[in-house]
Structure formats: structure tokens, C-alpha cells
């Protein structure tokens, strides 16, 4: 089930981490979606504030990220954090240096320069 897209606007290149805002598609309550999913699959939630609808998860194994061409992004996986009245962000770790250079070249070059 596709829940949205991201541009992975940010990166910690040497750590192999990319992250960015999630642009949801047909999701009424992102907080409820992630809360229910984490409870169902026993994914650890680092912080959960029902009043503000804020959630911060650890890596969600069932969460898959795909490039526009349909290829799955490989790494440790994605974790979610955010608050309903603001934005939600995905943080995806375990990106190899080779993948960072090929698929996230702008982040690689911003950090290392044009090698």
C-alpha cells in the first residue's frame, strides 16, 4: 500500500542516513496509521503523545521505500517521527557509500565535493 512520497531532502552522508518530509497520499491520520501499525507488528515506539498526536518510532521492518523506477531502497530501514499538526519525516539508514554516490549524488557531492 503506497502511503506517500519523499524527496529525502536531507542526509548525514558519512553515516549513510537520508531523511525527508513525507508527502502523504490518501492518509487521513498519519499518527493513527503509524500507531496502529507499530502496535500490530510490535515495533518499538520511542515516544508517543496522544494529545499532540506525536510519534517517534524505531525502524519499521514492514515499511518499504521504492525509487520511482520500482526498485526497493536497501538499507537498515526507515523510522518515522512527526506530529499531526506539523509534518512527519522518514529517516532511512544503512545507505552504502556506493548507493549514496549513485542515487543520492547531490548529498554525496555536497558533503565530499566532486571527487
Short mmCIF file of C-alpha atoms in Angstrom, two decimals:
data_model
loop_
_atom_site.label_atom_id
_atom_site.label_comp_id
_atom_site.label_asym_id
_atom_site.label_seq_id
_atom_site.Cartn_x
_atom_site.Cartn_y
_atom_site.Cartn_z
CA UNK A 1 0.00 0.00 0.00
CA UNK A 2 1.51 3.30 -1.05
CA UNK A 3 1.17 5.93 1.68
CA UNK A 4 3.16 8.77 0.10
CA UNK A 5 6.42 10.07 -1.26
CA UNK A 6 9.54 11.84 -0.06
CA UNK A 7 12.35 13.76 -1.71
CA UNK A 8 14.86 12.77 1.01
CA UNK A 9 15.86 16.42 1.23
CA UNK A 10 18.50 15.85 3.92
CA UNK A 11 21.34 13.44 4.62
CA UNK A 12 24.05 12.53 7.06
CA UNK A 13 26.19 11.25 4.23
CA UNK A 14 29.11 9.69 6.16
CA UNK A 15 26.64 7.91 8.47
CA UNK A 16 24.65 6.54 5.50
CA UNK A 17 21.40 8.19 6.55
CA UNK A 18 18.90 10.07 4.41
CA UNK A 19 15.75 11.72 5.64
CA UNK A 20 12.92 13.90 4.45
CA UNK A 21 9.34 15.03 4.78
CA UNK A 22 6.64 12.51 3.93
CA UNK A 23 4.06 13.78 1.44
CA UNK A 24 1.06 11.59 2.28
CA UNK A 25 -1.44 10.34 -0.25
CA UNK A 26 -4.90 9.31 0.91
CA UNK A 27 -3.91 9.09 4.58
CA UNK A 28 -6.40 10.77 6.90
CA UNK A 29 -4.33 10.49 10.09
CA UNK A 30 -0.63 9.63 9.77
CA UNK A 31 -0.36 9.41 13.56
CA UNK A 32 -3.11 6.76 13.74
CA UNK A 33 -1.67 4.88 10.75
CA UNK A 34 1.78 4.52 12.32
CA UNK A 35 0.46 3.95 15.84
CA UNK A 36 -1.77 1.07 14.75
CA UNK A 37 0.91 -0.43 12.52
CA UNK A 38 3.52 -0.36 15.29
CA UNK A 39 1.12 -1.96 17.76
CA UNK A 40 0.12 -4.66 15.27
CA UNK A 41 3.69 -5.60 14.33
CA UNK A 42 5.23 -4.93 17.76
CA UNK A 43 7.51 -2.15 16.53
CA UNK A 44 9.03 -0.18 19.40
CA UNK A 45 7.75 3.36 19.74
CA UNK A 46 10.32 5.68 21.29
CA UNK A 47 7.79 8.40 22.08
CA UNK A 48 4.03 8.62 21.74
CA UNK A 49 1.98 11.64 22.75
CA UNK A 50 -1.74 11.06 22.09
CA UNK A 51 -2.68 14.64 22.98
CA UNK A 52 -0.44 16.21 20.34
CA UNK A 53 -0.54 13.16 18.04
CA UNK A 54 3.23 12.93 18.06
CA UNK A 55 5.02 9.67 17.38
CA UNK A 56 8.65 8.63 17.07
CA UNK A 57 9.34 5.04 16.05
CA UNK A 58 12.31 2.80 15.74
CA UNK A 59 12.94 1.14 12.36
CA UNK A 60 9.70 -0.30 10.98
CA UNK A 61 10.66 -3.56 9.20
CA UNK A 62 7.46 -3.73 7.15
CA UNK A 63 7.96 -0.17 5.81
CA UNK A 64 9.36 -0.36 2.28
CA UNK A 65 10.73 2.52 0.24
CA UNK A 66 10.91 2.38 -3.55
CA UNK A 67 12.59 4.55 -6.13
CA UNK A 68 10.40 5.92 -8.93
CA UNK A 69 11.57 3.06 -11.18
CA UNK A 70 10.15 0.49 -8.73
CA UNK A 71 13.47 -0.68 -7.26
CA UNK A 72 13.42 -1.10 -3.49
CA UNK A 73 15.77 1.08 -1.43
CA UNK A 74 18.06 -1.22 0.56
CA UNK A 75 19.49 -0.45 3.99
CA UNK A 76 18.59 -0.94 7.63
CA UNK A 77 15.15 0.52 7.06
CA UNK A 78 13.03 3.52 7.87
CA UNK A 79 11.87 5.08 11.10
CA UNK A 80 9.12 7.68 11.37
CA UNK A 81 8.73 10.74 13.55
CA UNK A 82 6.34 13.63 13.48
CA UNK A 83 3.29 15.39 14.78
CA UNK A 84 -0.05 15.54 13.06
CA UNK A 85 -0.35 19.35 13.08
CA UNK A 86 3.17 19.66 11.62
CA UNK A 87 4.92 17.21 9.33
CA UNK A 88 6.11 13.64 9.50
CA UNK A 89 9.59 12.59 8.47
CA UNK A 90 11.14 9.34 7.40
CA UNK A 91 14.72 8.62 8.36
CA UNK A 92 16.29 5.78 6.38
CA UNK A 93 19.63 4.31 7.47
CA UNK A 94 22.18 1.87 6.18
CA UNK A 95 22.76 3.54 2.83
CA UNK A 96 26.06 2.32 1.38
CA UNK A 97 28.60 4.80 0.07
CA UNK A 98 28.11 3.39 -3.44
CA UNK A 99 24.35 3.87 -3.28
CA UNK A 100 24.78 7.35 -1.84
CA UNK A 101 27.07 8.23 -4.77
CA UNK A 102 24.74 6.83 -7.42
CA UNK A 103 21.21 7.54 -6.16
CA UNK A 104 21.78 10.47 -3.81
CA UNK A 105 24.65 12.08 -5.67
CA UNK A 106 23.67 15.63 -4.66
CA UNK A 107 24.02 14.72 -0.96
CA UNK A 108 27.30 12.92 -1.60
CA UNK A 109 28.80 15.82 -3.55
CA UNK A 110 27.53 18.39 -1.06
CA UNK A 111 29.47 16.62 1.68
CA UNK A 112 32.55 15.32 -0.12
CA UNK A 113 32.72 17.65 -3.12
CA UNK A 114 33.29 16.47 -6.67
CA UNK A 115 35.82 13.67 -6.30
#
